[in-house]
Amino acid sequence: MRYDRELLVETLVAHQRYDVGGCVSPVEKD
Amino acid sequence: MQTLLPLSEANDMTNYARTVRAGLAPLAAIFSGPPNPLITGPRGPAPVRYDRNTSDSRVYLAQLSAIERVPHRILRGPEIQLYVDQVMAMPWPRWRQGAQWGVTVNVMFDATFALYRSGVITVPGAVQEPVVLHEIAHHFAPVPTGPHGTRSPGHHGPAFVAAYLDLIEHVMNEEAANVFRQCFVAEGISVQ
């Protein structure tokens, strides 16, 4: 696996929680 | 023969070493023994520090699983805006909110995730096709905000999921939509 999926989702969930009006989506990085 | 240390002191050192070794024994057992469930770190899986039971986390996990299984394009730089324009030009039904307005793509080469806000999609220099469709789905299923700018639940709720699957099916293909549907269901998301 090229990235840590749990860490990625954790970061996005935290961002989504506090970013009013913004909608984020995970991007797989090489 | 000359000794480096007086005998009494050497004995003390031996005892000291023995004491240290005895003190370290439990630690040594931890690092050389079988994985200890009480210890999280390099040896064990990272603890889950987010709520798995929210629509946000479920959609992210389902999407990551689906993208691994579905053949998709990687869009780069200026072609992302062209792709979005083509998608928006498709004959979407009028009830698809937002389909009447265009979407602007903002390529930010150091972005670590894609972001939709008020008709603008911010993406890194290279992005997978389903990620762009995810952001367009936010354009199609806008999230109502509560009073005083508070967020209402449902950022990735049923309206978003329906719009996303609709986009995957019509822009990519039906097989891809079926894989996404299966991954959503596997994460406990209800689909139409």
PDB file of C-alpha atoms in Angstrom:
ATOM      1  CA  MET A   1       0.000   0.000   0.000  1.00  0.00           C
ATOM      2  CA  ARG A   2       1.406   3.351  -1.035  1.00  0.00           C
ATOM      3  CA  TYR A   3      -0.299   5.382   1.684  1.00  0.00           C
ATOM      4  CA  ASP A   4      -1.689   4.969   5.164  1.00  0.00           C
ATOM      5  CA  ARG A   5      -5.414   4.732   4.543  1.00  0.00           C
ATOM      6  CA  GLU A   6      -6.402   5.119   8.191  1.00  0.00           C
ATOM      7  CA  LEU A   7      -4.333   8.274   8.565  1.00  0.00           C
ATOM      8  CA  LEU A   8      -5.727   9.676   5.322  1.00  0.00           C
ATOM      9  CA  VAL A   9      -9.337   9.095   6.346  1.00  0.00           C
ATOM     10  CA  GLU A  10      -8.672  10.428   9.851  1.00  0.00           C
ATOM     11  CA  THR A  11      -7.251  13.644   8.386  1.00  0.00           C
ATOM     12  CA  LEU A  12     -10.158  14.087   6.000  1.00  0.00           C
ATOM     13  CA  VAL A  13     -12.793  13.407   8.658  1.00  0.00           C
ATOM     14  CA  ALA A  14     -11.152  16.005  10.920  1.00  0.00           C
ATOM     15  CA  HIS A  15     -10.996  18.514   8.070  1.00  0.00           C
ATOM     16  CA  GLN A  16     -14.595  17.849   7.093  1.00  0.00           C
ATOM     17  CA  ARG A  17     -15.727  18.372  10.659  1.00  0.00           C
ATOM     18  CA  TYR A  18     -14.380  21.883  10.956  1.00  0.00           C
ATOM     19  CA  ASP A  19     -14.537  23.154   7.371  1.00  0.00           C
ATOM     20  CA  VAL A  20     -17.995  24.672   7.072  1.00  0.00           C
ATOM     21  CA  GLY A  21     -19.068  24.620   3.456  1.00  0.00           C
ATOM     22  CA  GLY A  22     -16.074  22.698   2.149  1.00  0.00           C
ATOM     23  CA  CYS A  23     -16.348  19.109   0.956  1.00  0.00           C
ATOM     24  CA  VAL A  24     -13.133  17.115   0.756  1.00  0.00           C
ATOM     25  CA  SER A  25     -12.298  13.872  -0.979  1.00  0.00           C
ATOM     26  CA  PRO A  26      -9.291  11.567  -0.570  1.00  0.00           C
ATOM     27  CA  VAL A  27      -6.636  11.621  -3.260  1.00  0.00           C
ATOM     28  CA  GLU A  28      -4.269   8.693  -3.562  1.00  0.00           C
ATOM     29  CA  LYS A  29      -0.707   9.959  -3.789  1.00  0.00           C
ATOM     30  CA  ASP A  30       2.034   8.037  -5.549  1.00  0.00           C
TER      31      ASP A  30
ATOM     32  CA  MET B   1      48.742  -7.915  35.523  1.00  0.00           C
ATOM     33  CA  GLN B   2      47.235  -4.508  35.981  1.00  0.00           C
ATOM     34  CA  THR B   3      43.469  -4.390  36.321  1.00  0.00           C
ATOM     35  CA  LEU B   4      41.566  -1.418  34.984  1.00  0.00           C
ATOM     36  CA  LEU B   5      39.383  -1.210  38.034  1.00  0.00           C
ATOM     37  CA  PRO B   6      39.877  -2.201  41.621  1.00  0.00           C
ATOM     38  CA  LEU B   7      38.245  -5.540  42.253  1.00  0.00           C
ATOM     39  CA  SER B   8      35.614  -4.110  44.603  1.00  0.00           C
ATOM     40  CA  GLU B   9      34.578  -1.538  42.035  1.00  0.00           C
ATOM     41  CA  ALA B  10      34.518  -4.129  39.249  1.00  0.00           C
ATOM     42  CA  ASN B  11      32.181  -6.183  41.391  1.00  0.00           C
ATOM     43  CA  ASP B  12      30.027  -3.133  41.801  1.00  0.00           C
ATOM     44  CA  MET B  13      29.960  -2.661  38.043  1.00  0.00           C
ATOM     45  CA  THR B  14      28.995  -6.277  37.544  1.00  0.00           C
ATOM     46  CA  ASN B  15      26.222  -5.900  40.033  1.00  0.00           C
ATOM     47  CA  TYR B  16      25.153  -2.676  38.360  1.00  0.00           C
ATOM     48  CA  ALA B  17      25.058  -4.367  34.958  1.00  0.00           C
ATOM     49  CA  ARG B  18      23.114  -7.244  36.448  1.00  0.00           C
ATOM     50  CA  THR B  19      20.633  -4.828  38.013  1.00  0.00           C
ATOM     51  CA  VAL B  20      20.187  -2.916  34.783  1.00  0.00           C
ATOM     52  CA  ARG B  21      19.703  -6.125  32.846  1.00  0.00           C
ATOM     53  CA  ALA B  22      17.111  -7.288  35.363  1.00  0.00           C
ATOM     54  CA  GLY B  23      15.353  -3.946  35.129  1.00  0.00           C
ATOM     55  CA  LEU B  24      15.323  -4.064  31.352  1.00  0.00           C
ATOM     56  CA  ALA B  25      14.096  -7.639  31.226  1.00  0.00           C
ATOM     57  CA  PRO B  26      10.400  -6.735  31.091  1.00  0.00           C
ATOM     58  CA  LEU B  27      11.100  -4.215  28.311  1.00  0.00           C
ATOM     59  CA  ALA B  28      13.180  -6.751  26.418  1.00  0.00           C
ATOM     60  CA  ALA B  29      10.327  -9.217  26.690  1.00  0.00           C
ATOM     61  CA  ILE B  30       7.971  -6.652  25.195  1.00  0.00           C
ATOM     62  CA  PHE B  31      10.176  -5.803  22.235  1.00  0.00           C
ATOM     63  CA  SER B  32      11.287  -9.316  21.408  1.00  0.00           C
ATOM     64  CA  GLY B  33       8.160 -11.266  22.308  1.00  0.00           C
ATOM     65  CA  PRO B  34       4.869 -11.674  20.504  1.00  0.00           C
ATOM     66  CA  PRO B  35       2.858  -8.536  19.650  1.00  0.00           C
ATOM     67  CA  ASN B  36       1.340  -7.028  22.756  1.00  0.00           C
ATOM     68  CA  PRO B  37      -2.222  -5.762  22.207  1.00  0.00           C
ATOM     69  CA  LEU B  38      -1.658  -3.078  24.854  1.00  0.00           C
ATOM     70  CA  ILE B  39       1.115  -1.530  22.811  1.00  0.00           C
ATOM     71  CA  THR B  40       0.294   0.422  19.695  1.00  0.00           C
ATOM     72  CA  GLY B  41       3.086   1.703  17.577  1.00  0.00           C
ATOM     73  CA  PRO B  42       5.289   0.428  14.826  1.00  0.00           C
ATOM     74  CA  ARG B  43       4.616  -3.167  15.824  1.00  0.00           C
ATOM     75  CA  GLY B  44       0.844  -3.106  15.840  1.00  0.00           C
ATOM     76  CA  PRO B  45      -1.914  -1.492  13.809  1.00  0.00           C
ATOM     77  CA  ALA B  46      -2.463   2.212  14.398  1.00  0.00           C
ATOM     78  CA  PRO B  47      -5.413   2.958  16.648  1.00  0.00           C
ATOM     79  CA  VAL B  48      -8.533   4.219  14.879  1.00  0.00           C
ATOM     80  CA  ARG B  49      -8.878   7.845  15.935  1.00  0.00           C
ATOM     81  CA  TYR B  50     -12.019   8.771  14.056  1.00  0.00           C
ATOM     82  CA  ASP B  51     -15.626   7.709  14.167  1.00  0.00           C
ATOM     83  CA  ARG B  52     -16.132   4.986  11.611  1.00  0.00           C
ATOM     84  CA  ASN B  53     -19.877   5.336  11.844  1.00  0.00           C
ATOM     85  CA  THR B  54     -20.248   8.703  10.151  1.00  0.00           C
ATOM     86  CA  SER B  55     -21.330   9.151   6.558  1.00  0.00           C
ATOM     87  CA  ASP B  56     -18.059  11.001   5.868  1.00  0.00           C
ATOM     88  CA  SER B  57     -15.739   8.181   6.953  1.00  0.00           C
ATOM     89  CA  ARG B  58     -17.906   5.488   5.354  1.00  0.00           C
ATOM     90  CA  VAL B  59     -17.923   7.244   1.999  1.00  0.00           C
ATOM     91  CA  TYR B  60     -14.155   7.852   2.095  1.00  0.00           C
ATOM     92  CA  LEU B  61     -13.381   4.211   2.923  1.00  0.00           C
ATOM     93  CA  ALA B  62     -15.833   2.903   0.311  1.00  0.00           C
ATOM     94  CA  GLN B  63     -14.416   5.237  -2.326  1.00  0.00           C
ATOM     95  CA  LEU B  64     -10.816   4.224  -1.619  1.00  0.00           C
ATOM     96  CA  SER B  65     -11.773   0.540  -1.920  1.00  0.00           C
ATOM     97  CA  ALA B  66     -13.752   1.091  -5.110  1.00  0.00           C
ATOM     98  CA  ILE B  67     -11.036   3.139  -6.825  1.00  0.00           C
ATOM     99  CA  GLU B  68      -8.616   0.244  -6.313  1.00  0.00           C
ATOM    100  CA  ARG B  69     -10.985  -2.086  -8.170  1.00  0.00           C
ATOM    101  CA  VAL B  70     -12.204   0.138 -10.993  1.00  0.00           C
ATOM    102  CA  PRO B  71     -10.101   1.038 -14.049  1.00  0.00           C
ATOM    103  CA  HIS B  72     -10.035   4.816 -14.221  1.00  0.00           C
ATOM    104  CA  ARG B  73      -8.263   7.725 -15.882  1.00  0.00           C
ATOM    105  CA  ILE B  74      -5.724   9.932 -14.174  1.00  0.00           C
ATOM    106  CA  LEU B  75      -6.407  13.532 -15.103  1.00  0.00           C
ATOM    107  CA  ARG B  76      -3.557  16.016 -15.135  1.00  0.00           C
ATOM    108  CA  GLY B  77      -3.344  19.795 -15.085  1.00  0.00           C
ATOM    109  CA  PRO B  78      -5.456  21.601 -17.705  1.00  0.00           C
ATOM    110  CA  GLU B  79      -7.293  18.459 -18.799  1.00  0.00           C
ATOM    111  CA  ILE B  80      -9.127  18.418 -15.447  1.00  0.00           C
ATOM    112  CA  GLN B  81     -11.079  21.571 -16.378  1.00  0.00           C
ATOM    113  CA  LEU B  82     -11.818  20.132 -19.850  1.00  0.00           C
ATOM    114  CA  TYR B  83     -13.083  16.918 -18.241  1.00  0.00           C
ATOM    115  CA  VAL B  84     -15.327  18.838 -15.810  1.00  0.00           C
ATOM    116  CA  ASP B  85     -16.706  20.982 -18.650  1.00  0.00           C
ATOM    117  CA  GLN B  86     -17.535  17.831 -20.641  1.00  0.00           C
ATOM    118  CA  VAL B  87     -19.306  16.303 -17.642  1.00  0.00           C
ATOM    119  CA  MET B  88     -21.289  19.472 -16.989  1.00  0.00           C
ATOM    120  CA  ALA B  89     -22.300  19.655 -20.674  1.00  0.00           C
ATOM    121  CA  MET B  90     -24.002  16.264 -20.456  1.00  0.00           C
ATOM    122  CA  PRO B  91     -27.809  16.348 -20.496  1.00  0.00           C
ATOM    123  CA  TRP B  92     -28.419  16.189 -16.758  1.00  0.00           C
ATOM    124  CA  PRO B  93     -32.033  16.427 -15.628  1.00  0.00           C
ATOM    125  CA  ARG B  94     -33.123  19.848 -14.458  1.00  0.00           C
ATOM    126  CA  TRP B  95     -33.807  18.581 -10.949  1.00  0.00           C
ATOM    127  CA  ARG B  96     -30.068  17.998 -10.545  1.00  0.00           C
ATOM    128  CA  GLN B  97     -29.359  21.153  -8.613  1.00  0.00           C
ATOM    129  CA  GLY B  98     -26.237  22.922  -9.720  1.00  0.00           C
ATOM    130  CA  ALA B  99     -26.107  21.264 -13.140  1.00  0.00           C
ATOM    131  CA  GLN B 100     -27.112  24.584 -14.711  1.00  0.00           C
ATOM    132  CA  TRP B 101     -23.978  26.314 -13.461  1.00  0.00           C
ATOM    133  CA  GLY B 102     -20.448  25.519 -14.462  1.00  0.00           C
ATOM    134  CA  VAL B 103     -17.715  24.381 -12.127  1.00  0.00           C
ATOM    135  CA  THR B 104     -14.314  26.037 -12.003  1.00  0.00           C
ATOM    136  CA  VAL B 105     -11.253  23.881 -11.455  1.00  0.00           C
ATOM    137  CA  ASN B 106      -8.422  25.277  -9.396  1.00  0.00           C
ATOM    138  CA  VAL B 107      -5.277  23.151  -9.739  1.00  0.00           C
ATOM    139  CA  MET B 108      -3.094  23.444  -6.672  1.00  0.00           C
ATOM    140  CA  PHE B 109      -0.060  21.282  -7.258  1.00  0.00           C
ATOM    141  CA  ASP B 110       0.723  20.744  -3.584  1.00  0.00           C
ATOM    142  CA  ALA B 111      -2.866  19.914  -2.569  1.00  0.00           C
ATOM    143  CA  THR B 112      -3.100  16.710  -0.564  1.00  0.00           C
ATOM    144  CA  PHE B 113      -6.811  16.203  -1.104  1.00  0.00           C
ATOM    145  CA  ALA B 114      -9.575  17.418  -3.393  1.00  0.00           C
ATOM    146  CA  LEU B 115     -11.952  20.102  -2.151  1.00  0.00           C
ATOM    147  CA  TYR B 116     -15.283  21.463  -3.369  1.00  0.00           C
ATOM    148  CA  ARG B 117     -16.516  24.825  -2.194  1.00  0.00           C
ATOM    149  CA  SER B 118     -19.170  27.049  -3.791  1.00  0.00           C
ATOM    150  CA  GLY B 119     -18.725  25.923  -7.387  1.00  0.00           C
ATOM    151  CA  VAL B 120     -14.935  25.655  -7.230  1.00  0.00           C
ATOM    152  CA  ILE B 121     -13.059  22.361  -7.186  1.00  0.00           C
ATOM    153  CA  THR B 122      -9.511  22.459  -5.878  1.00  0.00           C
ATOM    154  CA  VAL B 123      -7.420  19.462  -6.886  1.00  0.00           C
ATOM    155  CA  PRO B 124      -3.757  18.470  -6.989  1.00  0.00           C
ATOM    156  CA  GLY B 125      -1.883  18.367 -10.288  1.00  0.00           C
ATOM    157  CA  ALA B 126      -2.869  14.750 -10.949  1.00  0.00           C
ATOM    158  CA  VAL B 127      -6.145  13.318  -9.762  1.00  0.00           C
ATOM    159  CA  GLN B 128      -8.185  10.186 -10.347  1.00  0.00           C
ATOM    160  CA  GLU B 129     -11.371  10.442 -12.385  1.00  0.00           C
ATOM    161  CA  PRO B 130     -13.671   9.209  -9.558  1.00  0.00           C
ATOM    162  CA  VAL B 131     -12.264  11.891  -7.224  1.00  0.00           C
ATOM    163  CA  VAL B 132     -13.269  14.616  -9.692  1.00  0.00           C
ATOM    164  CA  LEU B 133     -16.722  13.030  -9.971  1.00  0.00           C
ATOM    165  CA  HIS B 134     -16.924  13.027  -6.149  1.00  0.00           C
ATOM    166  CA  GLU B 135     -16.465  16.791  -6.140  1.00  0.00           C
ATOM    167  CA  ILE B 136     -18.963  17.297  -8.970  1.00  0.00           C
ATOM    168  CA  ALA B 137     -21.433  15.238  -6.914  1.00  0.00           C
ATOM    169  CA  HIS B 138     -21.111  17.900  -4.194  1.00  0.00           C
ATOM    170  CA  HIS B 139     -22.047  20.464  -6.839  1.00  0.00           C
ATOM    171  CA  PHE B 140     -25.106  18.381  -7.738  1.00  0.00           C
ATOM    172  CA  ALA B 141     -26.103  17.758  -4.124  1.00  0.00           C
ATOM    173  CA  PRO B 142     -25.299  20.956  -2.235  1.00  0.00           C
ATOM    174  CA  VAL B 143     -25.232  20.768   1.516  1.00  0.00           C
ATOM    175  CA  PRO B 144     -27.637  23.047   3.296  1.00  0.00           C
ATOM    176  CA  THR B 145     -25.941  24.955   6.080  1.00  0.00           C
ATOM    177  CA  GLY B 146     -27.704  25.530   9.354  1.00  0.00           C
ATOM    178  CA  PRO B 147     -28.131  28.808  11.211  1.00  0.00           C
ATOM    179  CA  HIS B 148     -25.023  30.887  11.882  1.00  0.00           C
ATOM    180  CA  GLY B 149     -23.010  28.887   9.379  1.00  0.00           C
ATOM    181  CA  THR B 150     -23.220  25.655  11.319  1.00  0.00           C
ATOM    182  CA  ARG B 151     -23.002  22.482   9.292  1.00  0.00           C
ATOM    183  CA  SER B 152     -25.982  20.278   8.973  1.00  0.00           C
ATOM    184  CA  PRO B 153     -25.328  16.555   8.849  1.00  0.00           C
ATOM    185  CA  GLY B 154     -25.460  14.952   5.458  1.00  0.00           C
ATOM    186  CA  HIS B 155     -22.365  16.243   3.712  1.00  0.00           C
ATOM    187  CA  HIS B 156     -21.999  12.742   2.348  1.00  0.00           C
ATOM    188  CA  GLY B 157     -25.586  11.734   2.944  1.00  0.00           C
ATOM    189  CA  PRO B 158     -28.127   9.975   0.696  1.00  0.00           C
ATOM    190  CA  ALA B 159     -28.425  12.909  -1.754  1.00  0.00           C
ATOM    191  CA  PHE B 160     -24.665  12.963  -2.260  1.00  0.00           C
ATOM    192  CA  VAL B 161     -24.431   9.168  -2.669  1.00  0.00           C
ATOM    193  CA  ALA B 162     -27.237   9.176  -5.255  1.00  0.00           C
ATOM    194  CA  ALA B 163     -25.580  11.990  -7.233  1.00  0.00           C
ATOM    195  CA  TYR B 164     -22.162  10.302  -7.045  1.00  0.00           C
ATOM    196  CA  LEU B 165     -23.468   6.943  -8.300  1.00  0.00           C
ATOM    197  CA  ASP B 166     -25.386   8.725 -11.039  1.00  0.00           C
ATOM    198  CA  LEU B 167     -22.185  10.420 -12.195  1.00  0.00           C
ATOM    199  CA  ILE B 168     -20.101   7.232 -12.021  1.00  0.00           C
ATOM    200  CA  GLU B 169     -22.713   5.358 -14.042  1.00  0.00           C
ATOM    201  CA  HIS B 170     -23.226   7.955 -16.772  1.00  0.00           C
ATOM    202  CA  VAL B 171     -19.715   9.393 -17.078  1.00  0.00           C
ATOM    203  CA  MET B 172     -17.687   6.214 -16.496  1.00  0.00           C
ATOM    204  CA  ASN B 173     -19.782   3.083 -16.980  1.00  0.00           C
ATOM    205  CA  GLU B 174     -22.319   0.803 -15.348  1.00  0.00           C
ATOM    206  CA  GLU B 175     -19.737  -1.757 -14.224  1.00  0.00           C
ATOM    207  CA  ALA B 176     -17.861   0.915 -12.302  1.00  0.00           C
ATOM    208  CA  ALA B 177     -21.124   2.067 -10.727  1.00  0.00           C
ATOM    209  CA  ASN B 178     -21.852  -1.504  -9.627  1.00  0.00           C
ATOM    210  CA  VAL B 179     -18.442  -1.754  -7.931  1.00  0.00           C
ATOM    211  CA  PHE B 180     -18.997   1.567  -6.173  1.00  0.00           C
ATOM    212  CA  ARG B 181     -22.466   0.425  -5.124  1.00  0.00           C
ATOM    213  CA  GLN B 182     -21.039  -2.809  -3.670  1.00  0.00           C
ATOM    214  CA  CYS B 183     -18.346  -0.884  -1.773  1.00  0.00           C
ATOM    215  CA  PHE B 184     -20.899   1.568  -0.388  1.00  0.00           C
ATOM    216  CA  VAL B 185     -23.118  -1.292   0.785  1.00  0.00           C
ATOM    217  CA  ALA B 186     -20.085  -3.047   2.346  1.00  0.00           C
ATOM    218  CA  GLU B 187     -19.466   0.101   4.418  1.00  0.00           C
ATOM    219  CA  GLY B 188     -23.088   0.184   5.560  1.00  0.00           C
ATOM    220  CA  ILE B 189     -24.223   2.983   3.261  1.00  0.00           C
ATOM    221  CA  SER B 190     -27.716   2.604   1.873  1.00  0.00           C
ATOM    222  CA  VAL B 191     -27.927   3.042  -1.887  1.00  0.00           C
ATOM    223  CA  GLN B 192     -30.951   3.318  -4.142  1.00  0.00           C
TER     224      GLN B 192
END
